[in-house]
Amino acid sequence: MLNHIIWDAVFAGILASLACGLGVLPLYFKKIDNQKQIGIGYGFAGGLMFSASVYNLILPGLQMEGHQIEIVLALKVVAGILAGTFFIWLVERYMDTHESKTVENWGGKGVVLIFIAMCIHSIPEGVAVGVGYTSGELHSSSLGDYIALAIGIHNIPEGLAVAIPMRLAGMSLGRCFFMAVFTSIPQPLAAIPAVFLAWFFQPLMPSLMGFAAGAMIFLVILEMIPDALQQESAVKIAWAFIWGFCTMILLQIVL
């Protein structure tokens, strides 16, 4: 029975990961001029990531455990946000002092940090899938299926948020697709220990979601918006950010 649950969780996590690659599809129909649209693209992608942080991570984290926003629950989320922020700050400082050819080949520090932040973002989602398959009665996988489907759907616009900066950095569409999918690989990997240790991971979910949100929000403020402002006026970047923010909200409802 346990092996069956593990395979269900891993398979669901893999499908949810592949859904992230679907976010690249709009770029097949919309040509991006690397020089003219890099500022707008970064602003729009920043709005997508900020919206995902708030609506897919922070708010669900605050609504766990009986759907009540309790002070202990809020403190768990806040602690996670601060830890995620501190982690990305450390990574950014390390990259500033250890610039390498590898970072340049990836499109620069900003693209690498986006990749890291989105990988982190996938970990609590994978844990949620694993915990979902072991919640309640073990013979029923409907909760796990529902969670995996929901995560797969919201992975689509998140894949777009990953792909836009990478495309602007000059990556091919095929590589953008691969990298978008790769950022979600932690989902099936995290689902496996979550199946065995659901009792351990469930109380940690608010902090894990806060950690991922903090990493993404800090990245948007630290790298994406300043880079965008170097290319375009503040007004245009602000509008691009708002459009990205609203687009993520609408896509979550439509999809």
XYZ file of C-alpha atoms in Angstrom:
255
model
C 0.000 0.000 0.000
C 2.801 2.410 0.936
C 4.677 1.708 -2.319
C 1.496 2.466 -4.251
C 1.126 5.797 -2.443
C 4.769 6.695 -3.112
C 4.480 6.008 -6.839
C 1.211 7.952 -7.023
C 2.833 10.933 -5.295
C 5.960 10.834 -7.482
C 3.978 10.456 -10.715
C 1.671 13.319 -9.740
C 4.697 15.460 -8.873
C 6.306 14.741 -12.249
C 3.140 15.712 -14.128
C 2.904 18.919 -12.099
C 6.549 19.647 -12.971
C 5.955 19.152 -16.696
C 3.038 21.586 -16.510
C 5.566 24.294 -15.659
C 6.977 23.911 -19.168
C 3.610 24.852 -20.663
C 4.212 28.383 -19.430
C 6.823 28.764 -22.174
C 4.209 28.359 -24.936
C 3.241 32.076 -25.149
C 6.862 32.858 -26.026
C 6.535 30.715 -29.168
C 3.913 33.167 -30.459
C 5.359 36.404 -29.084
C 8.775 37.464 -30.340
C 10.863 39.173 -27.675
C 13.407 41.823 -28.573
C 16.137 41.315 -25.990
C 17.203 44.961 -25.967
C 13.911 46.811 -26.345
C 11.747 44.669 -24.064
C 14.095 43.510 -21.316
C 12.902 46.174 -18.861
C 9.210 45.513 -19.476
C 9.801 41.756 -19.424
C 11.562 41.872 -16.065
C 8.839 44.095 -14.627
C 6.098 41.774 -15.881
C 7.888 38.634 -14.643
C 8.462 40.344 -11.293
C 4.729 40.957 -10.998
C 4.017 37.303 -11.799
C 6.474 36.092 -9.153
C 5.300 38.553 -6.500
C 1.676 37.571 -7.077
C 2.574 33.871 -6.880
C 4.409 34.510 -3.614
C 1.394 36.185 -2.036
C -1.504 34.113 -3.375
C 0.133 30.696 -3.798
C 2.413 30.673 -0.763
C 1.796 33.277 1.956
C -2.017 33.255 2.033
C -2.326 29.434 1.823
C 0.314 29.199 4.558
C -1.727 31.497 6.800
C -4.899 29.514 6.127
C -3.580 26.085 7.048
C -4.526 24.155 10.188
C -8.240 24.826 10.351
C -8.259 27.831 8.010
C -7.711 30.200 10.932
C -5.048 32.887 11.010
C -3.595 32.301 14.459
C -0.588 34.132 15.861
C 1.510 30.949 16.014
C 0.672 30.141 12.399
C 1.479 33.701 11.332
C 4.799 33.564 13.188
C 5.698 30.347 11.347
C 5.055 32.023 7.990
C 6.932 35.192 8.973
C 9.897 33.163 10.239
C 9.955 31.316 6.918
C 9.817 34.586 4.957
C 12.764 36.010 6.900
C 14.759 32.784 6.506
C 14.093 32.665 2.742
C 15.089 36.313 2.401
C 18.302 35.724 4.347
C 19.134 32.680 2.214
C 18.820 34.521 -1.115
C 20.788 37.437 0.349
C 23.627 35.065 1.261
C 23.563 33.463 -2.198
C 23.591 36.892 -3.861
C 26.552 38.037 -1.751
C 28.446 34.847 -2.550
C 27.831 35.317 -6.272
C 29.011 38.938 -6.071
C 32.372 37.795 -4.728
C 32.673 34.642 -6.861
C 31.648 35.693 -10.362
C 32.321 32.819 -12.754
C 32.043 31.870 -16.408
C 29.250 29.461 -15.486
C 27.092 32.311 -14.177
C 27.704 34.274 -17.386
C 26.732 31.266 -19.511
C 23.445 31.070 -17.625
C 22.581 34.642 -18.544
C 23.948 36.426 -15.495
C 23.427 36.532 -11.755
C 19.770 37.556 -11.954
C 18.788 34.528 -14.046
C 20.683 32.162 -11.734
C 18.952 33.630 -8.672
C 15.562 33.282 -10.368
C 16.326 29.630 -11.073
C 17.345 29.020 -7.446
C 14.305 30.838 -6.034
C 11.864 28.911 -8.236
C 13.504 25.603 -7.291
C 13.018 26.526 -3.623
C 9.425 27.451 -4.404
C 8.819 23.921 -5.713
C 9.861 22.180 -2.478
C 6.779 23.000 -0.344
C 4.575 22.157 -3.324
C 6.136 18.695 -3.516
C 5.728 18.265 0.226
C 2.060 19.257 -0.113
C 1.535 16.535 -2.732
C 3.217 13.895 -0.569
C 1.321 14.907 2.558
C -1.914 14.986 0.553
C -1.520 11.355 -0.466
C -1.053 10.254 3.144
C -3.705 12.481 4.744
C -6.865 10.969 6.070
C -7.493 7.405 4.983
C -4.505 5.928 3.201
C -6.667 4.014 0.755
C -8.024 7.258 -0.662
C -5.736 9.325 -2.874
C -8.338 11.897 -3.916
C -6.806 14.653 -1.771
C -3.353 14.035 -3.233
C -4.782 14.011 -6.767
C -6.578 17.297 -6.121
C -3.471 18.975 -4.673
C -1.282 17.744 -7.547
C -3.820 18.999 -10.114
C -4.064 22.400 -8.428
C -0.273 22.739 -8.268
C 0.106 21.624 -11.887
C -2.374 24.272 -13.022
C -0.709 27.130 -11.190
C 2.696 25.897 -12.384
C 1.781 27.036 -15.906
C 1.938 30.818 -15.297
C 4.896 30.273 -12.961
C 6.696 28.616 -15.862
C 6.118 31.827 -17.826
C 7.618 33.843 -14.956
C 10.756 31.684 -15.171
C 10.955 31.672 -18.969
C 10.660 35.418 -19.622
C 13.924 36.491 -17.906
C 15.763 33.507 -19.396
C 14.493 34.312 -22.883
C 15.504 37.943 -22.395
C 18.979 36.709 -21.433
C 19.226 35.090 -24.881
C 18.343 31.471 -24.125
C 16.645 29.401 -26.833
C 12.965 28.487 -26.428
C 13.920 24.837 -26.006
C 16.312 25.670 -23.201
C 13.701 27.942 -21.587
C 11.270 25.005 -21.614
C 13.856 22.672 -20.094
C 14.845 25.150 -17.387
C 11.209 25.903 -16.511
C 10.530 22.185 -16.069
C 13.782 21.713 -14.170
C 12.798 24.334 -11.580
C 9.872 22.056 -10.664
C 11.927 18.854 -10.350
C 12.088 19.324 -6.534
C 8.333 18.637 -6.455
C 8.464 14.852 -7.055
C 11.724 14.630 -5.082
C 10.197 16.356 -2.048
C 7.021 14.273 -2.320
C 8.890 11.050 -1.446
C 10.090 11.955 2.086
C 6.766 13.724 2.686
C 4.942 10.413 2.177
C 7.080 8.715 4.831
C 7.225 11.690 7.199
C 3.872 13.418 6.717
C 3.575 13.831 10.504
C 6.891 15.721 10.469
C 6.372 17.904 7.390
C 2.760 18.943 7.980
C 3.541 21.335 10.882
C 6.454 22.753 8.854
C 4.369 23.625 5.790
C 3.614 27.252 6.828
C 7.335 27.901 7.364
C 8.326 26.150 4.121
C 5.805 28.202 2.154
C 6.998 31.377 3.862
C 10.624 30.475 3.054
C 9.830 30.111 -0.645
C 7.812 33.344 -0.660
C 10.569 35.295 1.078
C 13.148 34.050 -1.411
C 11.004 35.065 -4.394
C 9.925 38.469 -3.056
C 13.473 39.437 -2.054
C 14.710 38.382 -5.489
C 12.098 40.538 -7.227
C 13.059 43.586 -5.141
C 16.817 42.967 -5.144
C 17.455 41.987 -8.768
C 14.504 42.097 -11.136
C 13.095 45.567 -10.463
C 16.519 47.333 -10.348
C 17.530 45.582 -13.592
C 14.247 46.614 -15.187
C 14.673 50.237 -14.089
C 18.027 50.377 -15.877
C 16.225 49.737 -19.164
C 12.912 51.600 -18.871
C 11.222 54.423 -16.968
C 9.781 53.772 -13.519
C 6.237 54.370 -14.792
C 6.512 51.717 -17.514
C 8.051 49.216 -15.088
C 5.319 49.902 -12.528
C 2.621 49.234 -15.139
C 4.386 46.077 -16.325
C 4.626 44.859 -12.718
C 0.918 45.505 -12.088
C -0.025 43.737 -15.332
C 2.065 40.746 -14.300
C 0.544 40.746 -10.823
C -3.016 40.853 -12.188
C -2.264 38.308 -14.922
C -1.184 35.727 -12.340
C -4.401 36.267 -10.357
C -6.590 35.904 -13.455
C -4.727 32.836 -14.722
C -5.174 31.121 -11.359
C -8.944 31.572 -11.713
C -9.240 30.828 -15.444
C -7.029 27.735 -15.323
